[in-house]
Amino acid sequence: MKVRFILAFTLILFLLSSFNVSISFTSQFEVEGNEDLLSVRKSAYYAIEYDPITNNTSATYTSILEVENSGTKPITATLVDFALDINSSTIQLLPETPPYSSLSSIGPITQLTWVSSFQPGITYIKYTAEA
């Protein structure tokens, strides 16, 4: 019985040369001012690859910020995003993402700041980095 389990486990490890693990979370914040409403939803994903011996071979962090302006006129706002344990020198903005205004790192925490005018509708801010 024990030998079968070890053989089956070894075969499974051999067949799975690598796999991904993704973690996501979503938070929503609302800022009200007169008739304007700005809401932000964040989704963050860590994709981690392991080899058959369960050694970490690569890790990638992806952040998607969905900024919704439900008002009728543009709203200028400062948007601050925090990421934990990423390599800030590998940050890549995805297409149609405005450039960030500032980038700073304190220990394992990276802070990205955007000062932007958000038009009515939905604006996406997306970036990836090595974790």
XYZ file of C-alpha atoms in Angstrom:
131
model
C 0.000 0.000 0.000
C 2.754 2.439 0.989
C 4.855 1.567 -2.078
C 1.856 2.192 -4.386
C 1.292 5.590 -2.834
C 4.946 6.571 -3.271
C 4.946 5.367 -6.895
C 1.690 7.202 -7.665
C 2.956 10.364 -5.983
C 6.239 10.186 -7.931
C 4.342 9.689 -11.199
C 2.104 12.683 -10.488
C 5.146 14.863 -9.747
C 6.766 13.709 -12.971
C 3.657 14.478 -15.056
C 3.236 17.905 -13.519
C 6.427 19.613 -14.583
C 5.058 22.942 -13.377
C 1.824 24.485 -12.190
C 0.469 27.947 -11.444
C -1.118 29.280 -8.295
C -3.205 32.432 -8.508
C -4.497 34.484 -5.613
C -6.938 37.299 -6.172
C -8.852 39.766 -4.061
C -11.161 42.636 -4.799
C -11.766 45.751 -2.724
C -14.037 48.651 -3.487
C -13.701 52.217 -2.248
C -16.021 55.113 -2.897
C -15.288 58.822 -2.753
C -18.218 61.218 -2.915
C -18.113 64.900 -3.754
C -21.255 66.809 -4.723
C -22.899 64.726 -7.469
C -19.746 62.908 -8.546
C -18.909 59.394 -7.472
C -15.540 57.709 -8.022
C -15.176 54.031 -7.151
C -12.063 51.887 -7.382
C -11.917 48.098 -7.507
C -8.581 46.281 -7.248
C -7.783 42.734 -8.280
C -4.305 41.330 -7.684
C -2.941 38.014 -8.879
C 0.211 36.104 -7.996
C 1.109 33.408 -10.544
C 3.763 31.122 -9.106
C 5.454 28.326 -11.054
C 6.991 25.328 -9.346
C 9.134 22.542 -10.769
C 8.407 18.861 -9.945
C 10.549 19.048 -6.825
C 8.396 21.989 -5.599
C 11.119 24.593 -6.020
C 9.803 28.017 -6.951
C 10.968 28.743 -10.524
C 9.177 32.054 -11.161
C 6.564 34.364 -9.687
C 4.619 37.153 -11.365
C 2.368 39.777 -9.795
C -0.439 41.411 -11.788
C -2.545 44.302 -10.494
C -5.717 45.566 -12.158
C -7.319 48.753 -10.854
C -10.769 49.547 -12.244
C -11.631 53.214 -11.690
C -15.253 54.112 -12.378
C -16.373 57.739 -12.612
C -20.166 57.671 -12.479
C -20.436 61.461 -12.668
C -20.933 63.645 -15.715
C -17.605 65.486 -15.647
C -13.922 64.494 -15.236
C -12.617 64.036 -11.693
C -8.963 64.719 -10.886
C -7.780 62.337 -8.188
C -4.649 60.812 -6.708
C -4.702 57.028 -6.858
C -2.211 55.123 -4.686
C -1.586 51.392 -5.049
C 0.532 49.207 -2.781
C 2.123 45.895 -3.748
C 3.936 43.486 -1.459
C 7.162 41.671 -2.331
C 7.561 42.696 -5.967
C 10.673 43.709 -7.874
C 9.920 47.379 -8.621
C 12.543 47.518 -11.368
C 10.514 45.005 -13.411
C 7.183 46.888 -13.389
C 5.571 46.934 -16.817
C 2.457 48.968 -17.533
C 0.004 47.160 -19.753
C -1.496 48.840 -22.862
C -3.727 51.894 -22.347
C -2.484 52.385 -18.774
C -1.429 55.957 -17.956
C 2.138 56.356 -16.628
C 2.466 56.529 -12.857
C 3.475 59.815 -11.211
C 5.748 58.316 -8.579
C 7.213 55.004 -7.490
C 8.774 54.283 -4.116
C 9.761 51.199 -2.157
C 10.095 50.810 1.581
C 11.266 47.337 2.513
C 8.954 44.774 0.886
C 6.235 47.348 0.097
C 6.131 49.145 -3.264
C 3.938 52.224 -3.669
C 2.770 53.463 -7.079
C 0.929 56.778 -7.371
C -1.120 58.125 -10.259
C -2.366 61.729 -10.358
C -4.861 61.705 -13.160
C -8.090 63.151 -14.472
C -10.582 60.308 -14.741
C -13.194 60.779 -17.452
C -16.796 59.602 -16.937
C -16.922 55.841 -17.439
C -14.404 53.146 -16.548
C -10.615 53.519 -16.704
C -8.320 50.505 -16.234
C -4.851 50.714 -14.700
C -2.944 47.455 -15.188
C 0.641 46.474 -14.480
C 2.768 43.395 -13.928
C 6.039 42.777 -12.093
C 8.252 39.921 -11.000
C 7.536 38.831 -7.456
